[in-house]
Coordinates of C-alpha atoms in Angstrom, one line a residue:
M1 CA 2.8 -8.6 27.6
S2 CA 3.5 -6.3 24.9
V3 CA 2.5 -6.0 21.2
L4 CA 5.7 -6.1 18.8
I5 CA 5.2 -4.3 16.0
L6 CA 7.7 -4.9 13.2
H7 CA 8.5 -1.9 11.3
R8 CA 10.0 -1.5 7.5
N9 CA 8.5 2.1 7.2
P10 CA 9.8 5.7 8.3
F11 CA 8.4 6.5 11.8
E12 CA 6.5 10.3 11.1
P13 CA 3.4 8.6 9.3
F14 CA 3.2 6.4 12.1
P15 CA 3.1 7.5 16.1
F16 CA 2.8 4.0 17.8
G17 CA 3.2 5.8 20.8
R18 CA 0.0 8.3 20.2
W19 CA -2.3 5.6 18.5
L20 CA -1.8 3.2 21.0
H21 CA -1.4 5.2 24.1
D22 CA -4.6 2.9 26.3
Y23 CA -2.8 -0.3 25.0
P24 CA -2.7 -2.2 28.3
G25 CA 1.0 -3.3 27.6
E26 CA 4.9 -2.8 26.5
I27 CA 5.4 -1.5 22.8
V28 CA 8.2 -3.3 21.4
V29 CA 9.3 -2.5 18.0
L30 CA 11.5 -4.0 15.2
A31 CA 12.7 -1.4 12.7
S32 CA 14.1 -0.8 9.1
R33 CA 16.8 2.2 9.8
D34 CA 17.4 1.7 5.7
K35 CA 13.4 3.3 5.3
L36 CA 14.7 6.7 7.1
A37 CA 16.9 8.4 5.6
P38 CA 15.5 8.9 2.0
F39 CA 12.3 10.3 4.0
G40 CA 14.9 13.0 5.7
E41 CA 14.6 11.5 9.4
E42 CA 17.1 10.5 11.6
V43 CA 18.0 7.5 13.1
P44 CA 16.6 7.6 17.0
T45 CA 18.3 7.9 19.4
G46 CA 17.5 5.8 22.7
N47 CA 14.1 4.4 22.4
H48 CA 11.8 6.5 20.5
G49 CA 9.3 6.5 23.2
F50 CA 8.5 3.1 23.0
T51 CA 9.7 0.6 25.8
H52 CA 11.9 -1.0 23.7
L53 CA 13.1 0.0 19.8
E54 CA 16.0 -2.6 17.9
M55 CA 17.3 -1.2 14.7
L56 CA 18.2 -3.6 11.9
D57 CA 20.0 -2.7 8.7
D58 CA 17.7 -3.5 6.8
F59 CA 14.7 -6.4 6.6
E60 CA 16.4 -8.5 3.6
D61 CA 17.9 -10.5 6.1
E62 CA 15.0 -12.3 6.3
G63 CA 16.5 -15.2 9.0
L64 CA 18.1 -12.1 10.9
V65 CA 14.6 -10.2 11.4
R66 CA 13.0 -13.4 12.1
A67 CA 15.7 -14.6 14.4
R68 CA 15.4 -10.7 16.5
A69 CA 11.8 -10.9 16.3
L70 CA 11.7 -14.2 17.8
K71 CA 14.3 -13.0 20.8
L72 CA 12.0 -10.0 21.4
A73 CA 8.8 -11.3 21.5
D74 CA 9.7 -13.9 23.9
E75 CA 12.2 -11.3 25.9
F76 CA 9.0 -9.1 26.0
G77 CA 6.2 -11.4 26.5
A78 CA 4.4 -10.6 23.1
R79 CA 0.6 -11.1 23.1
H80 CA 0.7 -9.0 19.3
V81 CA 1.9 -9.4 16.1
V82 CA 1.4 -5.9 13.7
A83 CA 3.3 -5.1 10.7
N84 CA 1.9 -2.3 8.3
H85 CA 4.4 -2.7 5.5
E86 CA 3.2 -5.7 3.0
G87 CA 6.8 -6.7 3.2
D88 CA 6.4 -8.1 6.3
I89 CA 2.9 -9.4 6.6
I90 CA 3.9 -13.2 5.6
L91 CA 6.4 -12.7 9.0
A92 CA 4.1 -11.0 10.8
A93 CA 1.8 -14.0 10.4
W94 CA 4.7 -16.6 11.0
L95 CA 5.4 -15.1 14.4
R96 CA 2.3 -15.5 15.8
E97 CA 1.4 -18.8 14.5
C98 CA 4.4 -20.3 15.9
L99 CA 4.0 -18.5 19.5
G100 CA 0.6 -19.5 19.1
L101 CA -1.2 -15.4 19.1
D102 CA -4.5 -14.2 17.5
G103 CA -4.5 -12.6 14.5
A104 CA -4.2 -14.0 10.9
W105 CA -1.8 -16.8 10.2
T106 CA 0.2 -18.1 7.3
A107 CA -2.7 -19.4 5.8
D108 CA -4.8 -16.5 6.5
V109 CA -2.4 -14.3 5.0
Q110 CA -1.3 -16.3 2.1
P111 CA -4.5 -15.5 -0.3
F112 CA -3.5 -11.9 -0.1
R113 CA 0.5 -11.9 -0.6
D114 CA 0.7 -14.7 -3.4
K115 CA -0.8 -13.1 -6.4
A116 CA -1.5 -16.4 -7.9
L117 CA -3.5 -18.0 -5.4
M118 CA -5.2 -14.5 -4.9
K119 CA -6.8 -15.2 -8.7
E120 CA -7.2 -18.3 -8.4
H121 CA -9.5 -17.4 -4.9
L122 CA -11.2 -14.5 -7.4
E123 CA -11.7 -16.7 -10.0
Q124 CA -13.7 -19.4 -8.3
A125 CA -15.9 -17.0 -7.1
G126 CA -16.7 -15.3 -10.7
I127 CA -14.5 -12.0 -9.9
D128 CA -13.5 -10.9 -13.3
I129 CA -9.6 -11.2 -13.5
A130 CA -6.7 -10.7 -16.2
P131 CA -6.0 -13.5 -17.9
Y132 CA -3.0 -14.8 -16.2
M133 CA 0.1 -17.7 -15.7
V134 CA 2.8 -18.2 -13.8
P135 CA 5.8 -19.7 -16.5
Q136 CA 8.4 -21.6 -15.8
N137 CA 10.2 -21.1 -18.3
I138 CA 10.6 -18.9 -22.1
S139 CA 8.3 -21.8 -24.1
E140 CA 5.3 -20.7 -21.8
V141 CA 5.6 -17.0 -21.8
L142 CA 5.8 -17.2 -25.8
A143 CA 2.8 -19.6 -25.6
F144 CA 0.9 -16.9 -23.4
A145 CA 1.8 -14.3 -25.4
E146 CA 0.6 -15.9 -28.9
E147 CA -3.0 -16.4 -27.1
H148 CA -2.9 -13.3 -25.4
G149 CA -1.3 -10.8 -27.6
F150 CA 0.4 -7.7 -26.3
P151 CA 0.5 -5.4 -24.0
L152 CA 1.5 -8.4 -20.9
V153 CA 2.4 -7.7 -17.3
L154 CA 5.0 -9.3 -15.6
K155 CA 5.5 -9.0 -11.7
D156 CA 6.4 -10.7 -8.9
R157 CA 4.2 -13.2 -7.1
A158 CA 4.7 -11.5 -3.7
G159 CA 5.9 -7.7 -4.7
Y160 CA 4.7 -4.4 -3.9
N161 CA 5.2 -0.7 -4.2
A162 CA 5.2 -2.0 -8.3
I163 CA 9.2 -2.9 -7.5
G164 CA 10.0 -4.9 -11.0
L165 CA 6.1 -4.4 -12.8
R166 CA 7.2 -4.7 -16.9
I167 CA 4.9 -4.1 -18.8
L168 CA 5.7 -5.6 -21.9
R169 CA 4.3 -4.3 -25.5
D170 CA 5.5 -6.4 -28.4
R171 CA 7.2 -9.5 -28.8
D172 CA 11.1 -7.8 -28.9
E173 CA 10.4 -6.8 -25.4
L174 CA 8.9 -9.9 -23.9
L175 CA 11.9 -11.9 -25.5
R176 CA 14.4 -10.2 -23.4
A177 CA 12.3 -9.7 -20.4
A178 CA 12.1 -13.6 -20.8
A179 CA 15.8 -13.9 -21.5
E180 CA 16.8 -12.3 -18.5
A181 CA 14.1 -13.9 -16.6
F182 CA 14.0 -17.2 -17.2
G183 CA 17.9 -17.5 -18.7
G184 CA 18.5 -19.5 -16.1
A185 CA 17.1 -22.7 -13.8
P186 CA 12.9 -22.7 -13.8
R187 CA 11.3 -20.7 -11.7
D188 CA 7.4 -19.7 -10.4
D189 CA 7.9 -16.9 -8.5
L190 CA 6.8 -14.7 -11.6
I191 CA 3.2 -14.1 -12.6
L192 CA 2.7 -12.9 -16.4
E193 CA -0.9 -11.2 -17.1
S194 CA -2.3 -9.4 -19.9
Y195 CA -2.6 -5.9 -19.9
V196 CA -6.0 -4.7 -19.1
P197 CA -7.6 -0.6 -20.0
G198 CA -8.5 1.9 -18.2
R199 CA -8.0 3.3 -15.2
M200 CA -7.1 2.0 -12.2
C201 CA -9.7 2.7 -8.8
H202 CA -8.6 1.6 -5.0
V203 CA -10.9 0.8 -2.3
D204 CA -9.3 1.2 1.4
G205 CA -10.5 0.7 4.5
I206 CA -10.6 -1.9 7.8
V207 CA -12.5 -5.1 8.9
R208 CA -13.2 -5.4 12.1
D209 CA -14.9 -8.8 13.6
G210 CA -14.6 -10.3 10.4
R211 CA -16.7 -7.2 7.9
T212 CA -16.0 -3.9 6.8
A213 CA -16.7 -1.4 9.2
V214 CA -15.3 1.5 7.0
A215 CA -14.4 1.9 3.1
W216 CA -13.9 4.4 0.5
P217 CA -12.5 4.3 -3.1
S218 CA -10.6 6.3 -5.2
Q219 CA -9.5 6.7 -8.3
Y220 CA -5.1 7.3 -9.7
Q221 CA -4.8 9.3 -12.4
Y222 CA -1.6 8.3 -13.3
D223 CA -0.3 4.8 -14.1
L224 CA 1.7 3.1 -11.0
A225 CA 3.9 1.4 -12.2
S226 CA 5.4 5.0 -14.2
Y227 CA 7.3 5.8 -10.8
G228 CA 10.4 5.5 -12.2
S229 CA 9.8 7.6 -15.6
D230 CA 7.4 10.0 -14.6
P231 CA 8.8 13.8 -13.3
G232 CA 5.5 15.3 -12.8
A233 CA 2.5 15.6 -10.4
R234 CA 0.6 12.2 -9.5
V235 CA -3.1 13.2 -8.4
D236 CA -5.1 10.3 -7.3
L237 CA -8.8 11.6 -5.7
T238 CA -11.9 10.1 -4.0
L239 CA -14.9 9.6 -5.5
D240 CA -18.0 11.2 -4.6
P241 CA -20.7 9.2 -2.7
D242 CA -23.6 9.4 -5.8
D243 CA -20.2 8.5 -8.1
P244 CA -21.9 5.5 -10.6
L245 CA -18.6 3.6 -9.7
T246 CA -18.5 4.0 -5.4
G247 CA -21.3 1.6 -5.1
R248 CA -20.0 -0.8 -7.7
L249 CA -16.8 -0.5 -6.3
L250 CA -17.3 -1.2 -2.6
S251 CA -20.0 -3.9 -3.5
L252 CA -16.9 -5.7 -5.4
T253 CA -14.7 -5.0 -3.1
N254 CA -16.7 -7.1 -0.2
R255 CA -16.9 -10.1 -2.9
A256 CA -13.3 -9.8 -3.1
L257 CA -12.6 -10.0 0.8
A258 CA -15.3 -12.8 1.3
A259 CA -13.6 -14.9 -1.5
L260 CA -10.0 -15.1 0.2
R261 CA -10.9 -14.7 3.6
L262 CA -10.8 -18.6 4.7
P263 CA -13.8 -20.3 6.4
D264 CA -13.2 -20.1 10.1
G265 CA -10.0 -18.3 9.5
R266 CA -8.5 -16.6 11.7
M267 CA -7.9 -13.2 9.8
Q268 CA -10.8 -10.4 11.6
A269 CA -9.5 -7.3 11.8
H270 CA -6.7 -5.8 9.3
G271 CA -6.6 -3.0 7.1
F272 CA -6.9 -3.0 3.5
H273 CA -6.1 -1.8 0.2
A274 CA -7.7 -3.2 -3.0
E275 CA -6.6 -2.2 -6.9
I276 CA -9.3 -2.5 -9.5
F277 CA -9.7 -1.4 -13.2
H278 CA -12.3 0.5 -14.6
T279 CA -12.2 -0.5 -18.4
P280 CA -13.3 1.8 -21.4
D281 CA -16.2 -0.8 -21.8
D282 CA -17.9 -0.4 -17.8
R283 CA -16.6 -3.6 -16.7
L284 CA -15.1 -3.4 -12.9
V285 CA -12.1 -6.0 -13.0
V286 CA -9.9 -6.9 -10.0
C287 CA -6.1 -6.6 -9.8
E288 CA -5.3 -7.2 -6.4
I289 CA -6.0 -6.9 -2.8
A290 CA -3.5 -6.2 0.4
C291 CA -4.9 -7.1 3.6
R292 CA -3.1 -4.1 5.0
P293 CA -3.4 -0.2 5.4
G294 CA -3.1 1.8 1.7
G295 CA 0.5 3.1 1.4
A296 CA 1.2 6.6 -0.1
K297 CA -1.3 9.2 1.9
V298 CA -4.0 7.2 1.9
R299 CA -3.4 7.2 5.8
E300 CA -3.9 10.7 5.5
V301 CA -6.7 11.2 2.9
F302 CA -8.9 8.5 4.9
H303 CA -8.3 11.6 7.9
T304 CA -9.1 14.4 5.8
M305 CA -12.9 12.5 4.9
F306 CA -13.4 11.1 8.2
G307 CA -11.4 12.2 11.0
F308 CA -9.1 9.5 11.5
N309 CA -6.4 7.9 10.7
L310 CA -6.3 4.8 8.3
G311 CA -3.3 3.3 9.9
E312 CA -4.0 3.9 13.0
Y313 CA -7.6 2.8 13.4
A314 CA -6.7 -0.3 11.6
T315 CA -3.8 -1.2 13.9
R316 CA -6.7 -0.6 16.7
A317 CA -8.5 -3.1 15.4
S318 CA -6.0 -5.6 15.3
L319 CA -5.0 -5.1 18.8
G320 CA -9.0 -4.9 19.6
L321 CA -9.0 -1.7 21.0
P322 CA -11.9 0.5 20.7
L323 CA -12.4 2.7 17.6
P324 CA -14.2 6.0 18.7
L325 CA -14.9 7.5 15.4
L326 CA -16.4 4.2 14.2
E327 CA -18.2 3.2 17.2
P328 CA -21.5 4.7 16.9
A329 CA -21.8 3.6 13.0
L330 CA -20.8 -0.1 13.3
H331 CA -23.5 0.0 16.9
D332 CA -26.3 0.9 14.5
G333 CA -25.0 -1.2 11.6
A334 CA -24.5 2.1 9.3
R335 CA -21.6 2.7 6.9
P336 CA -20.3 5.5 7.6
L337 CA -19.5 9.0 5.0
P338 CA -16.9 11.0 4.6
R339 CA -17.5 14.2 6.0
S340 CA -15.9 15.8 2.4
M341 CA -13.6 14.9 -0.3
S342 CA -9.9 14.6 -0.5
G343 CA -7.3 13.2 -2.4
Q344 CA -3.2 13.5 -3.0
V345 CA -0.7 15.0 -5.3
L346 CA 2.5 13.4 -5.5
M347 CA 5.8 14.5 -7.5
M348 CA 8.2 11.3 -7.3
K349 CA 11.8 11.5 -6.3
R350 CA 14.4 12.0 -10.3
P351 CA 18.2 11.4 -10.0
G352 CA 20.1 14.3 -9.6
R353 CA 21.1 17.5 -7.8
I354 CA 18.2 19.5 -6.4
R355 CA 17.8 23.0 -7.0
S356 CA 14.5 24.3 -6.0
L357 CA 12.3 22.9 -4.3
P358 CA 7.9 23.8 -3.9
A359 CA 7.2 26.4 -0.8
V360 CA 5.0 25.6 1.7
P361 CA 1.3 26.0 0.3
A362 CA -0.3 28.7 2.2
D363 CA -4.0 27.3 0.7
P364 CA -6.0 26.2 3.3
W365 CA -7.9 23.3 1.7
V366 CA -4.3 21.8 2.0
E367 CA -4.5 19.8 4.6
R368 CA -1.0 18.0 4.8
F369 CA 2.1 19.0 3.1
W370 CA 5.5 16.7 3.1
L371 CA 9.1 17.5 1.7
Y372 CA 11.8 14.4 1.1
G373 CA 14.6 16.2 -0.4
Q374 CA 17.3 19.4 0.6
V375 CA 18.2 22.1 -1.9
G376 CA 21.9 20.8 -2.7
Q377 CA 21.1 17.1 -2.1
V378 CA 22.1 14.7 -4.7
I379 CA 18.9 11.9 -5.0
P380 CA 18.9 8.6 -6.5
P381 CA 15.4 7.6 -9.1
A382 CA 12.8 6.2 -7.2
S383 CA 13.0 3.3 -6.3
G384 CA 9.0 1.9 -5.5
S385 CA 5.4 3.9 -6.1
S386 CA 6.0 5.1 -2.8
D387 CA 9.1 6.7 -3.3
F388 CA 8.3 10.6 -3.4
L389 CA 10.1 13.7 -3.6
T390 CA 6.9 15.5 -2.1
C391 CA 3.4 15.2 -1.3
A392 CA 0.3 17.5 0.0
V393 CA -3.1 16.5 0.8
A394 CA -6.0 18.5 -0.1
S395 CA -10.0 18.6 0.9
A396 CA -13.1 20.1 -1.3
P397 CA -16.9 19.4 -1.3
T398 CA -16.5 17.9 -4.5
R399 CA -14.4 15.5 -6.5
A400 CA -14.4 17.7 -9.4
E401 CA -12.9 21.0 -6.9
C402 CA -10.7 18.4 -5.6
E403 CA -9.6 17.5 -9.0
R404 CA -9.5 21.4 -9.6
R405 CA -7.9 22.2 -6.4
L406 CA -4.7 19.6 -6.4
R407 CA -3.9 20.0 -10.5
E408 CA -3.6 23.9 -9.4
L409 CA -1.2 22.6 -6.6
G410 CA 0.6 20.1 -9.2
A411 CA 1.3 22.5 -11.8
R412 CA 2.9 24.4 -8.4
F413 CA 5.4 21.8 -7.5
E414 CA 6.0 21.0 -11.5
A415 CA 7.4 25.1 -11.5
Q416 CA 8.9 25.1 -8.6
T417 CA 10.9 21.9 -8.9
E418 CA 14.2 22.1 -10.7
I419 CA 16.7 19.1 -10.3
A420 CA 20.4 19.2 -12.8
A421 CA 21.7 16.3 -13.7
T422 CA 25.0 15.0 -12.2
P423 CA 27.9 13.5 -13.8

């Protein structure tokens, strides 16, 4: 018996050997080599502590990844398949379905991966979403703009990390984007939406046995789509328990999860990451939900708040392993409450030669700190909303104090970072 882990991530945030120390079988990992260097990791020698480790150059050749995954599953007698990256959710479900394994199959995860199908389910459940359509040609794009006005958002139906997302603010931008997207044959892999004003919140947590075991809301203090143009510190904060938004966001997330879950479906244990707009007129509008743990440093923020890593417990839940720090609350039916507030401050990569980087913070409230570059290194621009230069996770008794600390730290990072343009 074994677990096959599809791994399109660096290894440092995912110490599977420690997380799964009590898994009663072999741990087999199929990983993407191209995700290591951007995070300063060397390609592992040997099996990296796993039963077996196989590295592919990248995961873009879907046929190759499927073939290798099936071969490894057969060779090691896989009983479970795990994927923590949005790009691997469909493949993991397909593998389980092919092999008749427990866990989510393709139909279970499609409402979480296809943004148009997701919006259809949410709308049918009476949940507020942005007006949208799946355009197949320029004429349909122009008709939608005529009806809904600007700004508009154009993105991939199966996209992630804001890669390729475009905010179109006027007719000229729309015409350029439409000509680029629909200049050839008709297509149906894009989704066009009305722009929703306001601050985006996110709710992260774990489902076990078909119900939410733990969840908590946070609020981005920046625009996710600006990852390629924002040179400053980006702050993300958890919400206080008595914040008026906290209960509303948790309740809406549970409604949205229920709307996307198939009746008698197979998806009973998974992490989730919901993104929800809070508009200036106090509405909550669901943007989208992923059926995997949140990215960036959300997993480590959860460790600060609750004492466990969100990625670890989501992985363990999917394998039916105990969740020690959650078991008492689950047994009593109570909702776990955080022991402190937390948040993260991030700086994106931007192109050029690194001349200076932030010093390791000595502040006692800085829980974790990461650098993903070295002085003298020439780096490319950020490739997505999770391609960071530096990150830190902090704690504080309240959201207000946490924000003060993170902004102070972010200002320090900005002052200590210098990247010179290269010819």
